[in-house]
Amino acid sequence: MSLIEDFNNWSASHLLGGQTMRKPRDFDSELKAIGERAKLLQEKKLRQLGELAVATGADTLPIETLAGALLAAPEAEPTVKEAWRKRGVAFFQRSRRSAAGASTQIADRAQASGRGRPPIGGAARA
């Protein structure tokens, strides 16, 4: 090691009280990554909301009716909100059971046909 390298190492170590220097953070790239993550989460949330509307049949309602129902929901009485919550819990429990059953049926069909993929059309909607 040359004298200059020794001096630089000594001065950095001496100034920091024997600690090594940390690598500076790149705040710009961290903010960009956080922004991209937020955008992905927002897109996922929107996609799930659309899937929920289709699964519940809300997509068959006129848009004005659906908007009116959503606008009235926050103003509903607490007992009404609790009843809605219970219906929602029951809906998701049914959905999980039917999804598990559908995936089992698809796997059984694929195995019976000797292929690794389900037949065209997939499982019937529950």
PDB file of C-alpha atoms in Angstrom:
ATOM      1  CA  MET A   1       0.000   0.000   0.000  1.00  0.00           C
ATOM      2  CA  SER A   2       1.342   3.401  -0.896  1.00  0.00           C
ATOM      3  CA  LEU A   3       1.819   6.247   1.534  1.00  0.00           C
ATOM      4  CA  ILE A   4      -1.137   8.201   0.086  1.00  0.00           C
ATOM      5  CA  GLU A   5      -3.514   5.265   0.451  1.00  0.00           C
ATOM      6  CA  ASP A   6      -2.347   4.799   4.032  1.00  0.00           C
ATOM      7  CA  PHE A   7      -2.908   8.472   4.719  1.00  0.00           C
ATOM      8  CA  ASN A   8      -6.418   8.454   3.159  1.00  0.00           C
ATOM      9  CA  ASN A   9      -7.389   5.374   5.105  1.00  0.00           C
ATOM     10  CA  TRP A  10      -5.987   6.831   8.301  1.00  0.00           C
ATOM     11  CA  SER A  11      -7.720  10.188   7.865  1.00  0.00           C
ATOM     12  CA  ALA A  12     -11.126   8.664   7.089  1.00  0.00           C
ATOM     13  CA  SER A  13     -10.774   6.259   9.984  1.00  0.00           C
ATOM     14  CA  HIS A  14      -9.460   8.972  12.264  1.00  0.00           C
ATOM     15  CA  LEU A  15     -12.233  11.465  11.421  1.00  0.00           C
ATOM     16  CA  LEU A  16     -14.957   8.888  11.978  1.00  0.00           C
ATOM     17  CA  GLY A  17     -13.529   7.617  15.227  1.00  0.00           C
ATOM     18  CA  GLY A  18     -12.505   4.252  13.793  1.00  0.00           C
ATOM     19  CA  GLN A  19     -15.785   3.664  11.899  1.00  0.00           C
ATOM     20  CA  THR A  20     -15.906   3.126   8.171  1.00  0.00           C
ATOM     21  CA  MET A  21     -17.796   5.525   5.929  1.00  0.00           C
ATOM     22  CA  ARG A  22     -21.266   4.564   4.751  1.00  0.00           C
ATOM     23  CA  LYS A  23     -22.216   4.526   1.118  1.00  0.00           C
ATOM     24  CA  PRO A  24     -24.427   7.547   0.354  1.00  0.00           C
ATOM     25  CA  ARG A  25     -28.076   6.743  -0.395  1.00  0.00           C
ATOM     26  CA  ASP A  26     -29.546   7.424  -3.799  1.00  0.00           C
ATOM     27  CA  PHE A  27     -32.785   9.127  -2.784  1.00  0.00           C
ATOM     28  CA  ASP A  28     -33.873   9.746  -6.372  1.00  0.00           C
ATOM     29  CA  SER A  29     -33.832   6.083  -7.301  1.00  0.00           C
ATOM     30  CA  GLU A  30     -35.502   5.136  -4.011  1.00  0.00           C
ATOM     31  CA  LEU A  31     -38.308   7.649  -4.639  1.00  0.00           C
ATOM     32  CA  LYS A  32     -38.695   6.384  -8.189  1.00  0.00           C
ATOM     33  CA  ALA A  33     -38.952   2.784  -6.947  1.00  0.00           C
ATOM     34  CA  ILE A  34     -41.533   3.787  -4.322  1.00  0.00           C
ATOM     35  CA  GLY A  35     -43.548   5.633  -6.983  1.00  0.00           C
ATOM     36  CA  GLU A  36     -43.492   2.612  -9.280  1.00  0.00           C
ATOM     37  CA  ARG A  37     -44.576   0.356  -6.413  1.00  0.00           C
ATOM     38  CA  ALA A  38     -47.445   2.721  -5.554  1.00  0.00           C
ATOM     39  CA  LYS A  39     -48.554   2.731  -9.188  1.00  0.00           C
ATOM     40  CA  LEU A  40     -48.530  -1.087  -9.305  1.00  0.00           C
ATOM     41  CA  LEU A  41     -50.537  -1.289  -6.075  1.00  0.00           C
ATOM     42  CA  GLN A  42     -53.093   1.210  -7.422  1.00  0.00           C
ATOM     43  CA  GLU A  43     -53.454  -0.793 -10.653  1.00  0.00           C
ATOM     44  CA  LYS A  44     -53.895  -4.007  -8.648  1.00  0.00           C
ATOM     45  CA  LYS A  45     -56.536  -2.368  -6.446  1.00  0.00           C
ATOM     46  CA  LEU A  46     -58.446  -1.128  -9.486  1.00  0.00           C
ATOM     47  CA  ARG A  47     -58.291  -4.555 -11.157  1.00  0.00           C
ATOM     48  CA  GLN A  48     -59.541  -6.255  -7.977  1.00  0.00           C
ATOM     49  CA  LEU A  49     -62.396  -3.757  -7.702  1.00  0.00           C
ATOM     50  CA  GLY A  50     -63.435  -4.600 -11.258  1.00  0.00           C
ATOM     51  CA  GLU A  51     -63.223  -8.329 -10.502  1.00  0.00           C
ATOM     52  CA  LEU A  52     -65.372  -7.796  -7.407  1.00  0.00           C
ATOM     53  CA  ALA A  53     -67.975  -5.887  -9.417  1.00  0.00           C
ATOM     54  CA  VAL A  54     -68.170  -8.741 -11.923  1.00  0.00           C
ATOM     55  CA  ALA A  55     -68.235 -11.467  -9.240  1.00  0.00           C
ATOM     56  CA  THR A  56     -71.085  -9.795  -7.347  1.00  0.00           C
ATOM     57  CA  GLY A  57     -73.084  -9.002 -10.468  1.00  0.00           C
ATOM     58  CA  ALA A  58     -72.740  -5.258  -9.903  1.00  0.00           C
ATOM     59  CA  ASP A  59     -71.513  -4.885 -13.473  1.00  0.00           C
ATOM     60  CA  THR A  60     -75.061  -5.612 -14.679  1.00  0.00           C
ATOM     61  CA  LEU A  61     -76.441  -2.522 -12.897  1.00  0.00           C
ATOM     62  CA  PRO A  62     -76.729   0.774 -14.721  1.00  0.00           C
ATOM     63  CA  ILE A  63     -73.715   2.925 -13.856  1.00  0.00           C
ATOM     64  CA  GLU A  64     -75.944   5.589 -12.247  1.00  0.00           C
ATOM     65  CA  THR A  65     -77.488   2.993  -9.899  1.00  0.00           C
ATOM     66  CA  LEU A  66     -74.106   1.615  -8.916  1.00  0.00           C
ATOM     67  CA  ALA A  67     -72.732   5.116  -8.302  1.00  0.00           C
ATOM     68  CA  GLY A  68     -75.793   5.994  -6.195  1.00  0.00           C
ATOM     69  CA  ALA A  69     -75.383   2.873  -4.079  1.00  0.00           C
ATOM     70  CA  LEU A  70     -71.703   3.587  -3.513  1.00  0.00           C
ATOM     71  CA  LEU A  71     -72.433   7.203  -2.598  1.00  0.00           C
ATOM     72  CA  ALA A  72     -75.115   6.141  -0.091  1.00  0.00           C
ATOM     73  CA  ALA A  73     -72.938   3.479   1.575  1.00  0.00           C
ATOM     74  CA  PRO A  74     -70.887   5.821   3.820  1.00  0.00           C
ATOM     75  CA  GLU A  75     -74.074   7.526   5.014  1.00  0.00           C
ATOM     76  CA  ALA A  76     -75.862   4.280   5.968  1.00  0.00           C
ATOM     77  CA  GLU A  77     -76.812   3.437   9.538  1.00  0.00           C
ATOM     78  CA  PRO A  78     -74.268   1.369  11.508  1.00  0.00           C
ATOM     79  CA  THR A  79     -76.685  -1.586  11.754  1.00  0.00           C
ATOM     80  CA  VAL A  80     -77.102  -1.582   7.966  1.00  0.00           C
ATOM     81  CA  LYS A  81     -73.322  -1.422   7.494  1.00  0.00           C
ATOM     82  CA  GLU A  82     -72.900  -4.380   9.864  1.00  0.00           C
ATOM     83  CA  ALA A  83     -75.438  -6.405   7.887  1.00  0.00           C
ATOM     84  CA  TRP A  84     -73.553  -5.559   4.686  1.00  0.00           C
ATOM     85  CA  ARG A  85     -70.279  -6.563   6.316  1.00  0.00           C
ATOM     86  CA  LYS A  86     -71.710  -9.958   7.303  1.00  0.00           C
ATOM     87  CA  ARG A  87     -72.990 -10.532   3.765  1.00  0.00           C
ATOM     88  CA  GLY A  88     -69.537  -9.631   2.465  1.00  0.00           C
ATOM     89  CA  VAL A  89     -67.832 -12.093   4.794  1.00  0.00           C
ATOM     90  CA  ALA A  90     -70.238 -14.835   3.685  1.00  0.00           C
ATOM     91  CA  PHE A  91     -69.637 -13.935   0.025  1.00  0.00           C
ATOM     92  CA  PHE A  92     -65.878 -14.216   0.337  1.00  0.00           C
ATOM     93  CA  GLN A  93     -66.120 -17.485   2.261  1.00  0.00           C
ATOM     94  CA  ARG A  94     -68.307 -18.943  -0.512  1.00  0.00           C
ATOM     95  CA  SER A  95     -65.907 -17.584  -3.121  1.00  0.00           C
ATOM     96  CA  ARG A  96     -62.918 -19.251  -1.474  1.00  0.00           C
ATOM     97  CA  ARG A  97     -64.706 -22.591  -1.212  1.00  0.00           C
ATOM     98  CA  SER A  98     -65.948 -22.479  -4.796  1.00  0.00           C
ATOM     99  CA  ALA A  99     -62.509 -21.378  -6.060  1.00  0.00           C
ATOM    100  CA  ALA A 100     -60.870 -24.291  -4.252  1.00  0.00           C
ATOM    101  CA  GLY A 101     -63.461 -26.673  -5.695  1.00  0.00           C
ATOM    102  CA  ALA A 102     -63.078 -25.230  -9.203  1.00  0.00           C
ATOM    103  CA  SER A 103     -59.293 -25.574  -9.143  1.00  0.00           C
ATOM    104  CA  THR A 104     -59.677 -29.193  -7.999  1.00  0.00           C
ATOM    105  CA  GLN A 105     -62.129 -29.853 -10.848  1.00  0.00           C
ATOM    106  CA  ILE A 106     -59.765 -28.298 -13.393  1.00  0.00           C
ATOM    107  CA  ALA A 107     -56.858 -30.393 -12.127  1.00  0.00           C
ATOM    108  CA  ASP A 108     -59.012 -33.539 -12.238  1.00  0.00           C
ATOM    109  CA  ARG A 109     -60.093 -32.797 -15.833  1.00  0.00           C
ATOM    110  CA  ALA A 110     -56.531 -32.117 -16.909  1.00  0.00           C
ATOM    111  CA  GLN A 111     -55.334 -35.338 -15.330  1.00  0.00           C
ATOM    112  CA  ALA A 112     -58.189 -37.354 -16.859  1.00  0.00           C
ATOM    113  CA  SER A 113     -57.489 -35.971 -20.330  1.00  0.00           C
ATOM    114  CA  GLY A 114     -53.797 -36.728 -19.937  1.00  0.00           C
ATOM    115  CA  ARG A 115     -52.839 -33.122 -20.575  1.00  0.00           C
ATOM    116  CA  GLY A 116     -51.386 -30.539 -18.233  1.00  0.00           C
ATOM    117  CA  ARG A 117     -53.918 -27.845 -19.158  1.00  0.00           C
ATOM    118  CA  PRO A 118     -57.641 -27.607 -18.541  1.00  0.00           C
ATOM    119  CA  PRO A 119     -60.071 -27.906 -21.476  1.00  0.00           C
ATOM    120  CA  ILE A 120     -61.137 -24.740 -23.279  1.00  0.00           C
ATOM    121  CA  GLY A 121     -63.793 -22.923 -21.293  1.00  0.00           C
ATOM    122  CA  GLY A 122     -62.254 -23.785 -17.916  1.00  0.00           C
ATOM    123  CA  ALA A 123     -64.425 -24.388 -14.896  1.00  0.00           C
ATOM    124  CA  ALA A 124     -68.039 -23.289 -14.690  1.00  0.00           C
ATOM    125  CA  ARG A 125     -68.679 -20.017 -12.842  1.00  0.00           C
ATOM    126  CA  ALA A 126     -70.095 -20.404  -9.363  1.00  0.00           C
TER     127      ALA A 126
END
